[in-house]
PDB file of C-alpha atoms in Angstrom:
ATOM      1  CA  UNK A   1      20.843 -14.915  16.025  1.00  0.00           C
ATOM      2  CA  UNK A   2      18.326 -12.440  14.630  1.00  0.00           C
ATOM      3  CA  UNK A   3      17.422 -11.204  18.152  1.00  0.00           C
ATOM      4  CA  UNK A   4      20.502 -11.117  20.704  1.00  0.00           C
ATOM      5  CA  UNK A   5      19.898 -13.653  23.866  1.00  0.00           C
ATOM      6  CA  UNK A   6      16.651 -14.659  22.198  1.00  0.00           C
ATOM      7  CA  UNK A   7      15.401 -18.603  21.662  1.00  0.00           C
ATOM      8  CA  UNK A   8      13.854 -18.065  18.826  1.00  0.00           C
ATOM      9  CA  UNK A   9      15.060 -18.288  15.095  1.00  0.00           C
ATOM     10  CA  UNK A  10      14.654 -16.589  12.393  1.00  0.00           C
ATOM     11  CA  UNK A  11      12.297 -19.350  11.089  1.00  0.00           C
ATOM     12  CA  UNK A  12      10.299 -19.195  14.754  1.00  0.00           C
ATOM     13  CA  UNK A  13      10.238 -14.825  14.003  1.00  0.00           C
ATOM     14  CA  UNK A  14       8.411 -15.561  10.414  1.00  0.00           C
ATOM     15  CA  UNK A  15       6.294 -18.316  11.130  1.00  0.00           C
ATOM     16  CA  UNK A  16       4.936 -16.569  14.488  1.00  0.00           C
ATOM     17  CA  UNK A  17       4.503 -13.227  12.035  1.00  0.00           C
ATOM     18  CA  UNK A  18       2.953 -15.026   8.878  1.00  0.00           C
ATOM     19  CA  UNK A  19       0.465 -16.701  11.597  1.00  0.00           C
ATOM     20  CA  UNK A  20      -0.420 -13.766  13.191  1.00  0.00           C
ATOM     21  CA  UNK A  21      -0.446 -11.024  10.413  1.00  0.00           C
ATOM     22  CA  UNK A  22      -1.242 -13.223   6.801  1.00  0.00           C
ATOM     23  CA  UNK A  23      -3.261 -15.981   8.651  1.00  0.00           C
ATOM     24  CA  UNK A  24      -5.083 -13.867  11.751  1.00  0.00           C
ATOM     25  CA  UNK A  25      -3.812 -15.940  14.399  1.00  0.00           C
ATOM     26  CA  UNK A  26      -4.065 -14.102  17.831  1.00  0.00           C
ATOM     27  CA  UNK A  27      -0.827 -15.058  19.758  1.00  0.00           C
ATOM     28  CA  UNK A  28      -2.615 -16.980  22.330  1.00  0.00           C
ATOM     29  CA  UNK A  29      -4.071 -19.110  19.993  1.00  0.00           C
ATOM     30  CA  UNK A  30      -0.306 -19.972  18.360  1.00  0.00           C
ATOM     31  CA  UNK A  31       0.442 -20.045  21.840  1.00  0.00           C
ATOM     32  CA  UNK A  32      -2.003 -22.853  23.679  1.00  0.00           C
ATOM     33  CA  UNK A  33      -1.264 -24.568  19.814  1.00  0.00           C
ATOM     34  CA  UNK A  34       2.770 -24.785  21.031  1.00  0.00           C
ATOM     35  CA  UNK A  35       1.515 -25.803  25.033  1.00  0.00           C
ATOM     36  CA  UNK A  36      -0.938 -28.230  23.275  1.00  0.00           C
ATOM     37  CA  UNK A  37       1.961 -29.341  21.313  1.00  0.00           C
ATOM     38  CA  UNK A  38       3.789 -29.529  24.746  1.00  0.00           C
ATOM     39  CA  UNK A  39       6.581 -26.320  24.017  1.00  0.00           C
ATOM     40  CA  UNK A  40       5.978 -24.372  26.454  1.00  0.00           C
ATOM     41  CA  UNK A  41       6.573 -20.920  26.038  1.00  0.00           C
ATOM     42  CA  UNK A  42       5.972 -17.315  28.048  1.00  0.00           C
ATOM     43  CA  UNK A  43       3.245 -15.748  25.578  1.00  0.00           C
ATOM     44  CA  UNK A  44       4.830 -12.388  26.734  1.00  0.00           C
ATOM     45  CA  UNK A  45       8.134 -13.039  25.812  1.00  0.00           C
ATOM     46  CA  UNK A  46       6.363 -14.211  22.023  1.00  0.00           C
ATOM     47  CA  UNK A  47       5.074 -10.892  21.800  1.00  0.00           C
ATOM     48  CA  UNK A  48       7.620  -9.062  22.546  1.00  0.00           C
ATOM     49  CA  UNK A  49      10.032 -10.919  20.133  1.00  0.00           C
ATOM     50  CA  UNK A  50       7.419 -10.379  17.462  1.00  0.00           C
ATOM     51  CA  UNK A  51       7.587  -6.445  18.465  1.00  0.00           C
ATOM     52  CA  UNK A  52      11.249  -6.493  18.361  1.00  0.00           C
ATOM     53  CA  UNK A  53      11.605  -7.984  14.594  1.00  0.00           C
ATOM     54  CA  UNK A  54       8.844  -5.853  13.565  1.00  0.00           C
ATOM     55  CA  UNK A  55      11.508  -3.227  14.306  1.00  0.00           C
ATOM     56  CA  UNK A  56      14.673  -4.722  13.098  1.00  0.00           C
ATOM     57  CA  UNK A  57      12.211  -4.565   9.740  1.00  0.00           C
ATOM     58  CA  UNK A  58      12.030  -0.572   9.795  1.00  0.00           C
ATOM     59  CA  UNK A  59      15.488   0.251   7.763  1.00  0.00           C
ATOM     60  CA  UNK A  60      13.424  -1.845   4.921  1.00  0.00           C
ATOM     61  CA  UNK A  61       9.906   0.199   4.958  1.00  0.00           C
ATOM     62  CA  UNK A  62      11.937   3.098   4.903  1.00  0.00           C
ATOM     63  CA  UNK A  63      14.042   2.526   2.376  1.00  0.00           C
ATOM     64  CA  UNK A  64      10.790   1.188   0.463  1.00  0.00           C
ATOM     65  CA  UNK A  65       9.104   4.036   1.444  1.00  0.00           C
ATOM     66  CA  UNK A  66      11.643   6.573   0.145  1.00  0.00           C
ATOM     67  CA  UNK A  67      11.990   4.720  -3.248  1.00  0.00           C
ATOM     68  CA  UNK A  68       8.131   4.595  -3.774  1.00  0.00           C
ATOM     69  CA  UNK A  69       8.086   8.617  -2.925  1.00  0.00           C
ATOM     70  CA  UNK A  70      10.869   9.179  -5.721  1.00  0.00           C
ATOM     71  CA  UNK A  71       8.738   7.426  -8.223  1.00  0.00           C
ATOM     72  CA  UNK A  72       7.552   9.485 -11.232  1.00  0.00           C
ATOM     73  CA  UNK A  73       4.395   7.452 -11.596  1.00  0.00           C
ATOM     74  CA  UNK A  74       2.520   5.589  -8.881  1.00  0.00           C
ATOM     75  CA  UNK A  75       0.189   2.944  -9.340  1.00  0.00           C
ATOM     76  CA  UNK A  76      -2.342   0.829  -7.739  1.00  0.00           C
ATOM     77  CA  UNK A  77      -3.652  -2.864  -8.235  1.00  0.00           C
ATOM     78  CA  UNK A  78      -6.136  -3.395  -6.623  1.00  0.00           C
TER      79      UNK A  78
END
């Protein structure tokens, strides 16, 4: 359970973020394609869950962050 008292999986958490974030999906669009799909779903709740593991991924962009700062050379690619 990556979110305590939560229905969705962890599979649920990156397909909802990889929709929204890689592909531009708005949430309601992803959500009238799950009511379409009859799941019915409160779009609230599906943006608050994505809020919530966009958190729980913090510890990771700061850890990132702090080894990319103690790098002797930075680069880019474009």
């Amino acid at each position: 359970e990556v979110i305590p008292g939560s229905i969705f999986d962890v599979s649920a958490l990156v397909g909802m973020a990889v929709d929204k974030y890689l592909l531009h999906v708005p949430i309601h669009r992803q959500y009238l394609a799950l009511k379409n799909a009859d799941i019915h779903l409160d779009r609230g709740n599906m943006i608050r869950v994505l809020h919530r593991s966009g958190c729980l991924l913090e510890p990771l962009y700061e850890a990132l962050r702090l080894s990319v700062r103690a790098s002797k050379l930075l680069t880019a690619d474009e």
